CSV table of C-alpha atoms in Angstrom, one decimal:
chain,number,residue,atom,x,y,z
J,1,ALA,CA,-5.3,-13.9,8.5
J,2,GLN,CA,-6.1,-12.5,5.2
J,3,THR,CA,-4.0,-13.4,2.0
J,4,VAL,CA,-4.0,-11.6,-1.3
J,5,THR,CA,-2.8,-13.4,-4.4
J,6,GLN,CA,-1.8,-11.8,-7.7
J,7,SER,CA,-1.0,-14.7,-10.0
J,8,GLN,CA,0.4,-12.7,-12.9
J,9,PRO,CA,3.9,-11.3,-12.1
J,10,GLU,CA,4.2,-9.6,-15.4
J,11,MET,CA,1.8,-8.6,-18.2
J,12,SER,CA,1.9,-6.6,-21.4
J,13,VAL,CA,-0.7,-5.0,-23.6
J,14,GLN,CA,-0.7,-3.0,-26.8
J,15,GLU,CA,-1.6,0.7,-26.5
J,16,ALA,CA,-5.4,1.2,-26.9
J,17,GLU,CA,-6.2,-2.4,-26.0
J,18,THR,CA,-7.8,-3.8,-22.9
J,19,VAL,CA,-6.1,-5.8,-20.2
J,20,THR,CA,-7.3,-7.5,-17.1
J,21,LEU,CA,-5.2,-8.0,-14.0
J,22,SER,CA,-6.3,-10.7,-11.6
J,23,CYS,CA,-6.5,-10.7,-7.8
J,24,THR,CA,-7.9,-13.3,-5.4
J,25,TYR,CA,-8.0,-13.1,-1.7
J,26,ASP,CA,-8.9,-15.2,1.3
J,27,THR,CA,-10.8,-14.0,4.3
J,28,SER,CA,-13.6,-15.1,6.6
J,29,GLU,CA,-14.8,-11.6,7.0
J,30,ASN,CA,-18.0,-10.4,5.4
J,31,ASN,CA,-17.3,-6.6,5.5
J,32,TYR,CA,-14.1,-5.4,4.0
J,33,TYR,CA,-12.5,-3.1,1.4
J,34,LEU,CA,-10.5,-3.9,-1.6
J,35,PHE,CA,-8.1,-1.6,-3.4
J,36,TRP,CA,-6.0,-1.4,-6.5
J,37,TYR,CA,-2.9,0.8,-6.3
J,38,LYS,CA,-0.6,1.8,-9.1
J,39,GLN,CA,3.1,2.3,-8.7
J,40,PRO,CA,4.8,3.9,-11.7
J,41,PRO,CA,8.6,4.0,-12.1
J,42,SER,CA,8.5,7.1,-9.9
J,43,ARG,CA,7.7,4.7,-7.0
J,44,GLN,CA,4.8,6.8,-5.9
J,45,MET,CA,1.8,4.7,-4.8
J,46,ILE,CA,-1.5,5.9,-6.3
J,47,LEU,CA,-4.9,4.7,-5.6
J,48,VAL,CA,-6.6,3.5,-8.8
J,49,ILE,CA,-10.0,2.2,-7.5
J,50,ARG,CA,-11.7,1.1,-4.3
J,51,GLN,CA,-14.5,-1.4,-3.7
J,52,GLU,CA,-16.6,-1.9,-0.6
J,53,ALA,CA,-17.5,-5.6,-0.2
J,54,TYR,CA,-21.1,-4.8,0.8
J,55,LYS,CA,-21.7,-3.1,-2.5
J,56,GLN,CA,-22.7,-5.4,-5.3
J,57,GLN,CA,-22.1,-2.9,-8.0
J,58,ASN,CA,-18.6,-3.0,-9.5
J,59,ALA,CA,-16.6,0.2,-9.0
J,60,THR,CA,-15.6,2.2,-12.0
J,61,GLU,CA,-13.2,5.1,-12.4
J,62,ASN,CA,-12.9,6.3,-16.0
J,63,ARG,CA,-10.9,3.7,-18.0
J,64,PHE,CA,-10.5,1.5,-14.9
J,65,SER,CA,-13.2,-0.9,-13.6
J,66,VAL,CA,-13.3,-4.0,-11.4
J,67,ASN,CA,-15.0,-7.3,-11.6
J,68,PHE,CA,-15.8,-8.1,-8.0
J,69,GLN,CA,-16.9,-11.6,-7.3
J,70,LYS,CA,-17.5,-11.9,-3.6
J,71,ALA,CA,-18.4,-15.5,-3.5
J,72,ALA,CA,-15.4,-16.4,-5.5
J,73,LYS,CA,-13.2,-13.9,-3.6
J,74,SER,CA,-12.0,-12.4,-6.8
J,75,PHE,CA,-11.2,-8.8,-7.6
J,76,SER,CA,-9.9,-8.2,-11.0
J,77,LEU,CA,-9.0,-4.9,-12.6
J,78,LYS,CA,-9.8,-4.1,-16.2
J,79,ILE,CA,-8.0,-1.3,-17.9
J,80,SER,CA,-9.6,-0.1,-21.1
J,81,ASP,CA,-8.0,1.9,-23.9
J,82,SER,CA,-4.6,1.3,-22.3
J,83,GLN,CA,-2.2,4.2,-22.4
J,84,LEU,CA,1.6,4.3,-22.2
J,85,GLY,CA,1.2,6.1,-18.9
J,86,ASP,CA,-0.5,3.0,-17.5
J,87,THR,CA,2.9,1.2,-17.4
J,88,ALA,CA,3.4,0.5,-13.7
J,89,MET,CA,3.3,-2.1,-11.1
J,90,TYR,CA,-0.2,-2.7,-9.8
J,91,PHE,CA,-1.0,-3.9,-6.3
J,92,CYS,CA,-4.2,-5.4,-5.0
J,93,ALA,CA,-4.9,-4.7,-1.3
J,94,PHE,CA,-7.4,-5.8,1.4
J,95,MET,CA,-8.4,-4.0,4.5
J,96,LYS,CA,-11.1,-4.4,7.1
J,97,PRO,CA,-12.9,-1.4,8.6
J,98,ASN,CA,-11.9,-0.5,12.2
J,99,ALA,CA,-8.8,-2.7,12.0
J,100,GLY,CA,-5.4,-1.4,11.2
J,101,LYS,CA,-3.9,-4.3,9.3
J,102,SER,CA,-3.8,-4.2,5.6
J,103,THR,CA,-2.6,-6.9,3.2
J,104,PHE,CA,-1.1,-6.4,-0.2
J,105,GLY,CA,-0.5,-8.8,-3.0
J,106,ASP,CA,2.9,-9.2,-4.6
J,107,GLY,CA,2.1,-7.0,-7.5
J,108,THR,CA,1.7,-7.3,-11.3
J,109,THR,CA,4.1,-5.4,-13.5
J,110,LEU,CA,2.2,-4.1,-16.5
J,111,THR,CA,3.9,-2.8,-19.6
J,112,VAL,CA,1.9,-0.9,-22.2
J,113,LYS,CA,3.6,-1.2,-25.6
J,114,PRO,CA,3.3,1.5,-28.4
T,1,GLU,CA,-1.0,20.5,-0.7
T,2,ALA,CA,-2.1,17.3,1.0
T,3,GLN,CA,0.9,15.1,1.4
T,4,VAL,CA,2.9,12.6,3.3
T,5,THR,CA,6.5,13.4,3.6
T,6,GLN,CA,9.2,10.9,4.4
T,7,ASN,CA,12.8,11.7,5.1
T,8,PRO,CA,15.4,10.8,4.0
T,9,ARG,CA,14.6,9.6,0.5
T,10,TYR,CA,17.8,7.6,0.4
T,11,LEU,CA,20.0,6.3,3.1
T,12,ILE,CA,23.0,4.0,3.3
T,13,THR,CA,24.1,3.0,6.7
T,14,VAL,CA,26.2,0.4,8.5
T,15,THR,CA,25.0,-2.5,10.5
T,16,GLY,CA,24.1,-1.6,14.1
T,17,LYS,CA,23.9,2.1,13.7
T,18,LYS,CA,20.6,3.4,14.9
T,19,LEU,CA,18.5,5.3,12.5
T,20,THR,CA,15.1,7.0,12.3
T,21,VAL,CA,13.0,7.6,9.2
T,22,THR,CA,10.6,10.4,9.7
T,23,CYS,CA,7.0,10.5,8.3
T,24,SER,CA,4.8,13.5,8.6
T,25,GLN,CA,1.3,14.1,7.1
T,26,ASN,CA,-0.6,17.4,6.9
T,27,MET,CA,-4.1,16.1,6.5
T,28,ASN,CA,-5.0,15.5,10.1
T,29,HIS,CA,-5.4,11.8,9.4
T,30,GLU,CA,-6.0,9.4,12.2
T,31,TYR,CA,-4.4,6.4,10.7
T,32,MET,CA,-0.8,6.0,9.7
T,33,SER,CA,1.2,2.9,8.7
T,34,TRP,CA,4.6,1.8,7.6
T,35,TYR,CA,5.3,-0.8,4.9
T,36,ARG,CA,8.4,-2.3,3.4
T,37,GLN,CA,8.6,-3.3,-0.3
T,38,ASP,CA,10.8,-6.1,-1.4
T,39,PRO,CA,11.0,-7.7,-4.9
T,40,GLY,CA,8.5,-10.5,-5.2
T,41,LEU,CA,7.0,-9.9,-1.8
T,42,GLY,CA,4.8,-6.8,-2.5
T,43,LEU,CA,4.2,-4.4,0.4
T,44,ARG,CA,4.3,-5.8,3.9
T,45,GLN,CA,3.0,-3.9,6.8
T,46,ILE,CA,5.5,-3.2,9.6
T,47,TYR,CA,3.5,-1.2,12.2
T,48,TYR,CA,0.4,0.9,12.1
T,49,SER,CA,-1.3,3.5,14.3
T,50,MET,CA,-4.9,4.2,14.6
T,51,ASN,CA,-4.4,7.4,16.5
T,52,VAL,CA,-2.1,9.3,18.9
T,53,GLU,CA,-0.4,6.9,21.4
T,54,VAL,CA,-2.1,3.9,19.7
T,55,THR,CA,0.3,1.7,17.8
T,56,ASP,CA,0.2,-2.0,16.8
T,57,LYS,CA,2.2,-4.6,15.0
T,58,GLY,CA,1.8,-5.4,11.4
T,59,ASP,CA,3.1,-8.6,9.7
T,60,VAL,CA,6.8,-7.9,9.9
T,61,PRO,CA,7.5,-5.8,13.0
T,62,GLU,CA,10.8,-7.5,14.2
T,63,GLY,CA,13.7,-5.1,14.3
T,64,TYR,CA,11.5,-1.9,14.1
T,65,LYS,CA,10.0,0.5,16.6
T,66,VAL,CA,7.5,3.3,16.1
T,67,SER,CA,5.9,6.0,18.1
T,68,ARG,CA,2.9,8.3,17.7
T,69,LYS,CA,3.3,11.2,20.1
T,70,GLU,CA,1.6,13.6,17.7
T,71,LYS,CA,-1.1,13.1,15.2
T,72,ARG,CA,1.0,14.3,12.2
T,73,ASN,CA,4.2,12.3,12.9
T,74,PHE,CA,4.9,8.6,12.8
T,75,PRO,CA,8.7,7.9,12.8
T,76,LEU,CA,10.1,4.5,12.1
T,77,ILE,CA,13.1,3.6,14.2
T,78,LEU,CA,15.7,0.9,13.5
T,79,GLU,CA,17.6,0.4,16.8
T,80,SER,CA,20.2,-1.9,15.3
T,81,PRO,CA,19.8,-2.2,11.6
T,82,SER,CA,20.9,-5.4,9.8
T,83,PRO,CA,21.4,-6.1,6.1
T,84,ASN,CA,18.0,-7.9,5.9
T,85,GLN,CA,16.4,-4.6,6.5
T,86,THR,CA,17.7,-3.2,3.3
T,87,SER,CA,14.4,-2.4,1.5
T,88,LEU,CA,12.2,0.4,0.1
T,89,TYR,CA,10.0,1.8,2.9
T,90,PHE,CA,6.7,3.6,2.6
T,91,CYS,CA,4.7,5.6,5.1
T,92,ALA,CA,1.0,6.0,4.5
T,93,SER,CA,-1.9,7.8,6.1
T,94,SER,CA,-5.6,7.8,5.7
T,95,LEU,CA,-8.4,9.8,7.3
T,96,SER,CA,-10.2,7.2,9.4
T,97,ILE,CA,-9.8,3.5,10.1
T,98,GLY,CA,-13.5,3.2,10.5
T,99,LEU,CA,-14.1,3.7,6.9
T,100,PRO,CA,-11.0,2.9,4.9
T,101,THR,CA,-10.5,5.5,2.3
T,102,GLU,CA,-7.7,6.4,0.0
T,103,ALA,CA,-4.3,5.9,1.7
T,104,PHE,CA,-1.9,8.6,0.9
T,105,PHE,CA,1.7,7.3,0.5
T,106,GLY,CA,5.0,9.0,1.0
T,107,GLN,CA,7.6,9.1,-1.7
T,108,GLY,CA,9.4,6.1,-0.2
T,109,THR,CA,12.8,5.8,1.5
T,110,ARG,CA,15.4,3.5,-0.1
T,111,LEU,CA,17.5,2.1,2.8
T,112,THR,CA,20.6,0.1,2.3
T,113,VAL,CA,22.3,-1.5,5.3
T,114,VAL,CA,25.9,-2.7,4.7
């Protein structure tokens, strides 16, 4: 079974600064997908970024980028130029292709301070 | 507009009174899933469905039932709710399980069992 660990229950960052959220996972699979989801106070779950394990290049979406270290089973999220609207809970998630089960971490609550 | 719709958004019920939380998606997605979110536990998968008439257990299926008679609908049924099922529930769908893409989440259903 897969496990996903987010070791930082809470983090804060000043507006315009950079913050990194950590995520580690455990799997024996070679092909899989990793996701970061954002859950703002509205509770809506929003996909932030996705990484395919077979791709060595780290995924990037505007101010959001990941540092994917497959051998270390690490998948951290970097948010650059933090904005007040980035305040949310962030979940790391793992999924295998052609398999219905997904595994989420416990979440990291990020507060961006003005 | 592409969306996943859950109903109701809020529900307070009594122990043992059967209830159904509906979930409908308008994107012709093959894959649908139910999660519960509890403080400190992240999102835990209850059941998922890879296609019509194909459902399988997630990590916490006890006390829940699902059905997938049509592609667009995936209701969650609590035959005899208990207080430990008080939680925030999310339904999600995505296009294909073969290539996990963005999962679209519903708005969430806050269930309280007294």
